[in-house]
Tab-separated table of C-alpha atoms in Angstrom:
chain	number	residue	atom	x	y	z
A	15	MET	CA	51.549	15.724	-34.982
A	16	PRO	CA	54.947	15.479	-36.164
A	17	LEU	CA	55.184	15.033	-40.184
A	18	GLN	CA	58.224	12.974	-41.882
A	19	ILE	CA	60.318	15.866	-43.184
A	20	PRO	CA	62.656	15.153	-45.630
A	21	ASP	CA	66.207	16.226	-45.014
A	22	PRO	CA	68.994	15.561	-47.637
A	23	VAL	CA	72.260	15.819	-48.176
A	24	LEU	CA	72.901	18.646	-49.852
A	25	GLY	CA	74.912	18.551	-53.027
A	26	ALA	CA	75.541	19.863	-56.254
A	27	TRP	CA	71.622	19.406	-57.307
A	28	ALA	CA	70.564	21.689	-54.911
A	29	LYS	CA	70.461	24.880	-57.143
A	30	GLY	CA	71.416	28.046	-55.397
A	31	PHE	CA	73.575	26.641	-52.580
A	32	PRO	CA	77.219	26.717	-52.528
A	33	ALA	CA	79.771	24.290	-52.806
A	34	ARG	CA	80.934	24.785	-48.907
A	35	ALA	CA	77.309	23.418	-47.809
A	36	ALA	CA	78.166	20.271	-50.128
A	37	GLY	CA	77.625	17.643	-47.340
A	38	LEU	CA	75.525	19.395	-45.076
A	39	ARG	CA	71.961	17.973	-44.476
A	40	LEU	CA	69.026	20.139	-44.530
A	41	SER	CA	68.874	20.549	-40.915
A	42	GLU	CA	71.928	21.763	-40.503
A	43	VAL	CA	71.665	24.911	-42.763
A	44	ALA	CA	69.834	27.236	-39.886
A	45	ALA	CA	73.289	26.587	-38.268
A	46	ALA	CA	75.728	26.956	-41.255
A	47	GLY	CA	75.993	30.607	-40.905
A	48	LEU	CA	75.005	31.478	-44.655
A	49	ARG	CA	74.488	34.832	-45.799
A	50	LEU	CA	72.405	35.123	-49.173
A	51	SER	CA	75.871	36.795	-51.014
A	52	ASP	CA	77.108	33.137	-50.199
A	53	LEU	CA	74.274	31.613	-52.161
A	54	SER	CA	74.476	31.286	-56.188
A	55	THR	CA	72.106	33.432	-58.134
A	56	PRO	CA	69.463	32.683	-59.484
A	57	VAL	CA	68.280	31.614	-56.516
A	58	LEU	CA	64.469	31.577	-55.189
A	59	THR	CA	64.203	32.172	-50.930
A	60	VAL	CA	61.532	32.360	-48.595
A	61	HIS	CA	61.204	34.873	-45.758
A	62	GLU	CA	60.065	33.343	-42.411
A	63	ALA	CA	58.417	36.610	-40.873
A	64	ALA	CA	55.862	36.832	-43.746
A	65	LEU	CA	55.316	33.118	-43.550
A	66	SER	CA	54.838	33.275	-39.569
A	67	HIS	CA	52.198	36.410	-40.521
A	68	ASN	CA	50.446	35.131	-43.300
A	69	GLU	CA	49.542	32.134	-41.069
A	70	SER	CA	48.323	33.614	-37.897
A	71	THR	CA	46.289	36.269	-39.663
A	72	VAL	CA	44.654	33.416	-41.709
A	73	PHE	CA	44.079	31.060	-39.415
A	74	ALA	CA	43.120	34.252	-36.818
A	75	TRP	CA	40.131	34.873	-39.430
A	76	ALA	CA	38.870	31.200	-40.125
A	77	ARG	CA	38.398	30.507	-36.219
A	78	GLU	CA	36.297	33.959	-36.147
A	79	GLN	CA	34.473	32.826	-39.457
A	80	GLY	CA	33.953	29.770	-38.112
A	81	VAL	CA	35.455	27.538	-40.975
A	82	LEU	CA	38.178	25.067	-40.985
A	83	LEU	CA	41.030	24.905	-43.309
A	84	ALA	CA	42.649	22.351	-45.468
A	85	PRO	CA	45.256	24.372	-47.519
A	86	HIS	CA	46.314	23.109	-50.830
A	87	GLY	CA	49.539	21.638	-50.151
A	88	LYS	CA	50.227	21.616	-53.704
A	89	THR	CA	51.168	25.001	-53.522
A	90	THR	CA	54.689	24.001	-52.328
A	91	MET	CA	54.531	20.221	-51.945
A	92	ALA	CA	57.019	20.796	-49.267
A	93	PRO	CA	55.996	18.599	-45.940
A	94	ALA	CA	58.135	21.083	-43.813
A	95	LEU	CA	55.809	24.346	-44.733
A	96	TRP	CA	52.556	21.625	-44.401
A	97	GLN	CA	53.792	20.994	-40.970
A	98	ARG	CA	53.575	24.766	-40.525
A	99	LEU	CA	50.218	24.415	-41.083
A	100	LEU	CA	49.065	21.655	-39.559
A	101	ASP	CA	50.506	23.162	-36.026
A	102	ALA	CA	48.732	26.145	-36.797
A	103	GLY	CA	45.402	24.192	-36.744
A	104	ALA	CA	44.613	22.913	-40.607
A	105	TRP	CA	41.989	20.810	-40.675
A	106	ALA	CA	43.598	18.452	-43.261
A	107	ILE	CA	46.101	19.132	-46.255
A	108	SER	CA	44.513	19.196	-49.795
A	109	VAL	CA	46.437	17.822	-52.730
A	110	ALA	CA	45.276	17.470	-56.903
A	111	THR	CA	46.651	14.358	-57.919
A	112	PRO	CA	46.935	10.478	-56.342
A	113	TRP	CA	50.822	10.727	-56.503
A	114	GLN	CA	50.516	14.227	-54.478
A	115	ALA	CA	47.918	12.279	-51.864
A	116	GLU	CA	50.537	9.506	-51.348
A	117	VAL	CA	53.393	12.146	-50.579
A	118	ALA	CA	51.506	13.405	-48.092
A	119	VAL	CA	49.855	9.958	-46.849
A	120	ASP	CA	54.040	8.964	-46.528
A	121	ALA	CA	55.096	12.169	-44.931
A	122	GLY	CA	52.405	11.316	-42.328
A	123	VAL	CA	49.327	14.182	-42.817
A	124	PRO	CA	46.193	12.519	-41.065
A	125	THR	CA	43.690	13.613	-43.203
A	126	VAL	CA	43.975	13.833	-46.967
A	127	LEU	CA	41.413	16.221	-49.459
A	128	ILE	CA	41.906	15.066	-52.813
A	129	ALA	CA	40.274	18.074	-54.832
A	130	ASN	CA	39.914	16.074	-57.656
A	131	ALA	CA	38.167	13.204	-59.493
A	132	VAL	CA	40.295	9.944	-58.997
A	133	THR	CA	39.390	8.093	-62.222
A	134	ASP	CA	42.932	5.591	-61.996
A	135	PRO	CA	41.705	2.484	-60.686
A	136	ALA	CA	45.453	1.760	-59.773
A	137	ALA	CA	45.327	4.857	-57.243
A	138	ALA	CA	41.623	4.063	-56.072
A	139	ARG	CA	43.129	0.541	-54.989
A	140	ARG	CA	46.244	1.837	-53.591
A	141	PHE	CA	43.767	4.578	-51.386
A	142	ALA	CA	41.575	1.065	-49.956
A	143	GLU	CA	45.221	-0.318	-48.927
A	144	LEU	CA	46.519	2.777	-47.214
A	145	LEU	CA	43.265	3.198	-45.213
A	146	ALA	CA	42.906	-0.738	-44.575
A	147	ALA	CA	46.929	0.099	-43.009
A	148	ASP	CA	46.511	2.574	-41.232
A	149	PRO	CA	42.884	3.207	-38.994
A	150	GLU	CA	43.733	6.771	-38.038
A	151	LEU	CA	44.085	7.663	-41.694
A	152	ARG	CA	41.509	9.304	-43.758
A	153	ILE	CA	41.762	10.279	-47.295
A	154	LEU	CA	38.597	11.942	-49.096
A	155	CYS	CA	38.548	12.390	-52.857
A	156	TRP	CA	35.669	14.104	-55.440
A	157	ALA	CA	33.413	12.696	-58.194
A	158	ASP	CA	31.818	14.957	-60.588
A	159	SER	CA	30.385	11.947	-63.007
A	160	VAL	CA	28.371	8.792	-62.426
A	161	ALA	CA	31.418	7.495	-64.516
A	162	THR	CA	33.695	8.401	-62.263
A	163	VAL	CA	32.343	6.602	-58.965
A	164	ASP	CA	32.078	3.334	-61.114
A	165	ILE	CA	35.842	2.889	-61.240
A	166	LEU	CA	35.686	3.910	-57.629
A	167	ALA	CA	33.567	1.288	-56.817
A	168	ALA	CA	34.629	-1.281	-58.920
A	169	ALA	CA	38.603	-0.687	-57.389
A	170	THR	CA	37.572	-0.652	-53.451
A	171	ILE	CA	34.600	-3.434	-53.730
A	172	ASP	CA	36.484	-5.404	-51.558
A	173	ALA	CA	37.709	-2.671	-49.147
A	174	PRO	CA	37.560	-3.203	-45.459
A	175	ARG	CA	37.149	0.575	-44.935
A	176	PRO	CA	35.339	2.948	-46.906
A	177	LEU	CA	37.053	5.746	-49.113
A	178	ASP	CA	35.046	9.024	-48.693
A	179	VAL	CA	33.808	10.667	-51.412
A	180	LEU	CA	32.765	14.174	-52.334
A	181	VAL	CA	30.452	15.198	-55.100
A	182	GLU	CA	31.670	17.953	-57.087
A	183	LEU	CA	29.404	20.338	-58.279
A	184	GLY	CA	30.843	22.717	-60.548
A	185	GLY	CA	28.685	25.081	-63.426
A	186	ALA	CA	28.357	26.629	-66.733
A	187	ASP	CA	31.784	27.798	-68.143
A	188	GLY	CA	33.535	26.399	-64.965
A	189	ARG	CA	36.506	23.486	-64.912
A	190	THR	CA	35.601	20.429	-64.096
A	191	GLY	CA	31.914	19.658	-61.524
A	192	ALA	CA	28.259	18.192	-62.240
A	193	ARG	CA	26.792	20.961	-64.429
A	194	THR	CA	23.295	20.573	-62.326
A	195	VAL	CA	22.368	19.960	-59.193
A	196	ALA	CA	19.994	16.963	-60.169
A	197	GLU	CA	23.349	15.860	-61.531
A	198	GLY	CA	24.859	15.929	-58.334
A	199	GLU	CA	22.352	14.259	-56.952
A	200	ARG	CA	22.516	11.568	-59.161
A	201	ILE	CA	26.464	11.111	-58.533
A	202	ALA	CA	25.488	10.812	-54.657
A	203	ALA	CA	22.521	8.166	-54.879
A	204	ALA	CA	25.712	6.171	-56.693
A	205	VAL	CA	28.443	6.682	-54.179
A	206	ALA	CA	25.376	5.702	-51.666
A	207	ALA	CA	25.097	2.615	-53.469
A	208	ALA	CA	29.050	1.496	-53.752
A	209	PRO	CA	29.675	-0.345	-50.585
A	210	GLY	CA	33.230	0.681	-50.721
A	211	LEU	CA	32.693	4.051	-50.625
A	212	ARG	CA	31.151	6.835	-48.160
A	213	LEU	CA	29.370	9.774	-49.565
A	214	ALA	CA	30.935	13.040	-47.123
A	215	GLY	CA	29.524	16.037	-48.528
A	216	VAL	CA	29.837	18.176	-51.566
A	217	ALA	CA	33.074	20.280	-52.810
A	218	GLY	CA	33.588	22.802	-55.420
A	219	TYR	CA	35.748	25.332	-57.026
A	220	GLU	CA	34.355	28.805	-57.587
A	221	GLY	CA	37.629	30.326	-59.315
A	222	PRO	CA	36.396	30.080	-62.549
A	223	PHE	CA	33.358	32.416	-62.100
A	224	GLY	CA	35.405	35.481	-60.825
A	225	PRO	CA	38.159	37.031	-62.705
A	226	ASP	CA	38.551	39.800	-60.696
A	227	ARG	CA	36.956	41.138	-57.532
A	228	SER	CA	34.555	43.276	-60.051
A	229	ALA	CA	30.843	43.298	-57.993
A	230	ALA	CA	29.735	41.194	-61.329
A	231	SER	CA	32.670	38.508	-60.146
A	232	VAL	CA	31.304	38.435	-56.661
A	233	ALA	CA	27.856	38.024	-57.566
A	234	ALA	CA	28.655	35.419	-60.267
A	235	VAL	CA	30.593	33.478	-57.314
A	236	ASP	CA	27.966	33.750	-54.970
A	237	ALA	CA	25.728	32.963	-56.714
A	238	TYR	CA	27.956	29.265	-57.589
A	239	LEU	CA	28.646	28.509	-53.819
A	240	GLN	CA	24.503	29.192	-53.324
A	241	THR	CA	24.317	26.018	-55.421
A	242	LEU	CA	26.732	23.795	-53.268
A	243	VAL	CA	24.692	24.986	-50.144
A	244	GLU	CA	22.034	23.689	-52.285
A	245	LEU	CA	22.958	20.315	-53.201
A	246	HIS	CA	24.151	19.967	-49.775
A	247	GLY	CA	20.999	20.474	-48.431
A	248	ARG	CA	19.344	18.037	-50.370
A	249	LEU	CA	21.537	15.289	-49.785
A	250	ASP	CA	21.195	12.058	-47.490
A	251	TYR	CA	24.631	10.980	-45.448
A	252	PRO	CA	25.275	8.199	-43.721
A	253	SER	CA	24.676	8.098	-40.233
A	254	GLY	CA	27.690	8.326	-37.871
A	255	ILE	CA	29.393	11.258	-40.331
A	256	ARG	CA	29.889	14.576	-40.274
A	257	PRO	CA	29.679	15.989	-44.025
A	258	VAL	CA	32.255	18.159	-45.583
A	259	LEU	CA	30.989	21.246	-47.389
A	260	SER	CA	33.998	22.484	-48.815
A	261	ALA	CA	35.095	25.432	-51.308
A	262	GLY	CA	37.748	28.106	-51.166
A	263	GLY	CA	40.649	28.839	-53.898
A	264	SER	CA	43.013	31.605	-52.760
A	265	SER	CA	40.947	34.513	-54.670
A	266	PHE	CA	37.468	34.305	-52.871
A	267	PRO	CA	37.878	32.616	-49.255
A	268	ASP	CA	35.815	35.740	-47.648
A	269	ARG	CA	32.516	34.985	-50.241
A	270	ALA	CA	32.952	31.183	-49.510
A	271	ALA	CA	33.132	31.624	-45.896
A	272	ALA	CA	29.900	34.062	-46.146
A	273	VAL	CA	27.475	31.822	-48.259
A	274	LEU	CA	29.180	28.607	-46.589
A	275	ALA	CA	29.927	29.106	-42.744
A	276	PRO	CA	26.040	30.008	-41.779
A	277	HIS	CA	25.322	26.037	-42.679
A	278	ARG	CA	28.197	25.204	-40.335
A	279	GLU	CA	25.997	23.385	-37.925
A	280	SER	CA	24.838	20.478	-40.492
A	281	ALA	CA	28.670	20.148	-42.371
A	282	ASP	CA	32.164	21.064	-41.512
A	283	VAL	CA	32.759	24.072	-43.804
A	284	VAL	CA	36.167	23.727	-45.313
A	285	LEU	CA	38.163	26.132	-47.495
A	286	ARG	CA	41.018	24.973	-49.573
A	287	SER	CA	42.918	28.262	-49.578
A	288	GLY	CA	46.558	27.018	-50.290
A	289	ALA	CA	48.292	30.640	-51.496
A	290	PHE	CA	47.742	32.471	-48.585
A	291	GLN	CA	51.121	31.069	-46.663
A	292	ILE	CA	53.314	32.043	-49.226
A	293	HIS	CA	51.540	34.577	-51.384
A	294	ASP	CA	52.968	36.897	-53.905
A	295	ASP	CA	53.770	40.540	-55.546
A	296	GLY	CA	51.150	39.487	-58.501
A	297	PHE	CA	48.067	37.611	-58.870
A	298	TYR	CA	47.222	37.228	-55.143
A	299	ALA	CA	48.465	40.114	-54.089
A	300	ARG	CA	45.821	41.575	-56.473
A	301	MET	CA	43.243	39.514	-56.115
A	302	SER	CA	43.623	37.922	-51.961
A	303	PRO	CA	40.673	39.998	-49.602
A	304	PHE	CA	42.710	39.713	-46.960
A	305	GLY	CA	43.058	43.480	-45.813
A	306	PRO	CA	40.706	45.544	-45.639
A	307	VAL	CA	37.921	43.566	-47.338
A	308	THR	CA	37.885	40.921	-43.945
A	309	GLY	CA	38.851	44.038	-42.154
A	310	THR	CA	42.444	41.824	-41.213
A	311	ALA	CA	45.960	42.663	-42.149
A	312	PRO	CA	47.095	42.354	-45.432
A	313	LEU	CA	49.169	39.389	-46.273
A	314	GLN	CA	52.692	39.450	-47.467
A	315	SER	CA	54.422	38.161	-50.250
A	316	ALA	CA	56.972	35.076	-48.822
A	317	MET	CA	59.219	34.756	-51.710
A	318	HIS	CA	61.618	36.171	-53.906
A	319	ALA	CA	63.563	35.522	-56.136
A	320	TRP	CA	67.423	36.480	-56.867
A	321	SER	CA	69.051	37.215	-59.962
A	322	ARG	CA	72.171	38.572	-60.923
A	323	VAL	CA	72.987	40.720	-64.511
A	324	VAL	CA	75.132	38.829	-66.950
A	325	SER	CA	75.229	41.185	-69.838
A	326	GLN	CA	74.353	44.570	-70.422
A	327	PRO	CA	74.498	44.632	-73.962
A	328	GLU	CA	72.889	47.763	-74.743
A	329	GLU	CA	71.832	51.255	-72.807
A	330	GLY	CA	68.794	50.531	-71.141
A	331	LEU	CA	69.085	46.519	-71.488
A	332	ALA	CA	70.042	44.138	-68.621
A	333	LEU	CA	70.284	40.457	-69.204
A	334	LEU	CA	69.579	38.908	-65.834
A	335	ASP	CA	70.512	35.203	-65.050
A	336	ALA	CA	67.150	33.782	-64.313
A	337	GLY	CA	64.733	32.581	-66.682
A	338	ARG	CA	61.732	30.343	-67.147
A	339	ARG	CA	63.310	27.229	-65.367
A	340	ASP	CA	63.836	29.213	-62.261
A	341	VAL	CA	60.531	31.706	-62.010
A	342	PRO	CA	57.366	31.617	-62.661
A	343	PHE	CA	55.456	33.143	-65.895
A	344	ASP	CA	52.072	31.808	-65.783
A	345	LEU	CA	50.344	34.687	-64.660
A	346	ASP	CA	52.441	37.474	-64.347
A	347	LEU	CA	56.165	37.906	-65.544
A	348	PRO	CA	58.669	38.641	-61.986
A	349	VAL	CA	58.657	42.329	-61.132
A	350	PRO	CA	62.407	44.380	-60.056
A	351	GLN	CA	62.036	45.267	-56.878
A	352	SER	CA	65.384	46.361	-56.342
A	353	VAL	CA	66.080	48.693	-59.444
A	354	ALA	CA	63.320	50.746	-61.695
A	355	GLY	CA	62.649	49.017	-64.479
A	356	GLU	CA	60.720	46.018	-66.021
A	357	ILE	CA	60.980	42.466	-67.354
A	358	THR	CA	59.994	42.426	-70.486
A	359	ALA	CA	60.389	38.578	-71.408
A	360	LEU	CA	62.263	35.269	-70.087
A	361	ASN	CA	64.101	32.826	-71.648
A	362	ASP	CA	65.113	29.604	-70.668
A	363	GLN	CA	67.637	31.044	-68.626
A	364	HIS	CA	67.597	34.807	-69.016
A	365	ALA	CA	65.432	38.003	-68.194
A	366	PHE	CA	64.804	40.692	-69.928
A	367	LEU	CA	65.264	43.634	-67.584
A	368	ARG	CA	64.445	46.719	-69.441
A	369	LEU	CA	65.762	49.688	-66.624
A	370	ALA	CA	63.578	53.150	-65.815
A	371	ASP	CA	65.519	56.731	-67.180
A	372	GLY	CA	68.654	57.327	-65.217
A	373	GLU	CA	68.660	53.829	-63.244
A	374	THR	CA	71.859	51.535	-63.709
A	375	ALA	CA	72.283	48.114	-63.432
A	376	GLY	CA	75.756	46.790	-64.032
A	377	VAL	CA	77.449	43.410	-64.618
A	378	GLY	CA	77.351	41.079	-61.743
A	379	ASP	CA	75.064	43.212	-59.642
A	380	VAL	CA	71.948	41.456	-58.201
A	381	VAL	CA	68.385	42.259	-58.610
A	382	ARG	CA	65.610	41.224	-56.426
A	383	LEU	CA	62.457	40.019	-58.251
A	384	GLY	CA	58.988	39.996	-57.129
A	385	LEU	CA	57.268	37.377	-58.029
A	386	SER	CA	53.494	35.851	-59.023
A	387	HIS	CA	51.633	32.698	-58.534
A	388	PRO	CA	53.721	30.731	-55.776
A	389	CYS	CA	52.494	27.109	-56.974
A	390	THR	CA	54.552	27.636	-60.087
A	391	ALA	CA	57.450	28.707	-58.097
A	392	PHE	CA	57.525	26.340	-56.095
A	393	ASP	CA	57.847	23.298	-58.597
A	394	LYS	CA	61.092	24.776	-60.010
A	395	TRP	CA	63.332	24.273	-56.925
A	396	ARG	CA	64.008	20.928	-55.262
A	397	VAL	CA	65.331	22.812	-51.790
A	398	VAL	CA	64.430	26.794	-50.986
A	399	ALA	CA	66.746	28.614	-48.528
A	400	VAL	CA	64.746	30.516	-45.537
A	401	ILE	CA	65.698	34.164	-44.935
A	402	ASP	CA	65.458	36.839	-42.213
A	403	ASP	CA	64.838	39.660	-43.584
A	404	PRO	CA	65.033	40.303	-47.328
A	405	ASP	CA	65.173	44.316	-46.931
A	406	ALA	CA	68.962	43.548	-44.902
A	407	VAL	CA	71.299	44.372	-46.736
A	408	ASP	CA	73.111	40.833	-46.728
A	409	PRO	CA	70.126	38.508	-45.195
A	410	ARG	CA	71.054	35.659	-42.788
A	411	VAL	CA	69.925	32.384	-43.990
A	412	ILE	CA	68.025	30.483	-40.935
A	413	GLY	CA	66.931	27.504	-43.053
A	414	ALA	CA	65.639	25.243	-46.150
A	415	VAL	CA	62.941	23.684	-46.730
A	416	ALA	CA	63.049	20.555	-49.478
A	417	THR	CA	60.355	20.404	-52.078
A	418	CYS	CA	59.061	16.714	-53.195
A	419	PHE	CA	57.757	17.801	-56.863
């Protein structure tokens, strides 16, 4: 199903794009003949071939595992990139907030999974309106307490179509989610008793239980996933619905598939991994199982930042024009890839590059940066250039995507 893809007219607001691109619609960038050297720094780019590689790798793996994918659209908030996921076979697009869900519905996403509890009555009423207006639309959200169910129930009591609710199960020291299976059963009973709601499955997030890929972390993740299976097996679902059994951040999709996929006869097993489409050169490069663990090709980072040296005030130190307003820093600092050295700190608009012995980077030189965590890279950019080859001397700009942050 084709989505409504933003196609704004570029202007000075489009960070990184040159003055000669002003007046172009986003859809006209591909034919404009731009090169990376035409863009102003700092600039974020996406590598088309890496996108395609990551998408084909993960969707092929999911088909082999017998699981469905509802990738987290909040990673990029870019409908053009959501379209690629849906075209590849995504069961749904996941989001994290009611506002993000509204963006997805407005773009035309047919199934929207809100991987979070909705406790805003106005948002719940809005979802009831959207469902009433479009019989083809499906919205699912989570509840991890009876109090949440009460809010949803009061907001949807007169709704002509029920809102699908998944019981969110967490665990000790986790994030959100009911802390016990018994508590999950009580939440499910409350959902089943509400006329405007429909019990639609069980969901959770295993990321907090495994900070790394050690044997202990994998065992903790597996133990948590087994509790999702246990709760699912204890629930009585309404007739006419195929329940959803969902887990899967981008660090342990292999474990989610291993534990949940054997139960696909009784449920749609849905993994919500979102970072795989972009991947990175930091956290997910360390955590992702794709490669030897899954027996697939490894994923490739599809994003890079390009930053110019604006000062070299002392030997061995270069100051770049990319800072916290431009590149992610919550999990790892950027990594210089075109020169040897280390980014040691970021200010709002500067990066401190300590050069390796014997390395040089003069004022005006452009440095390619590897990044960590696509979720906090894309939220800094309203338009992202798509390039053909980041290893080329001067990559061609073959398109652009707009984000909706």
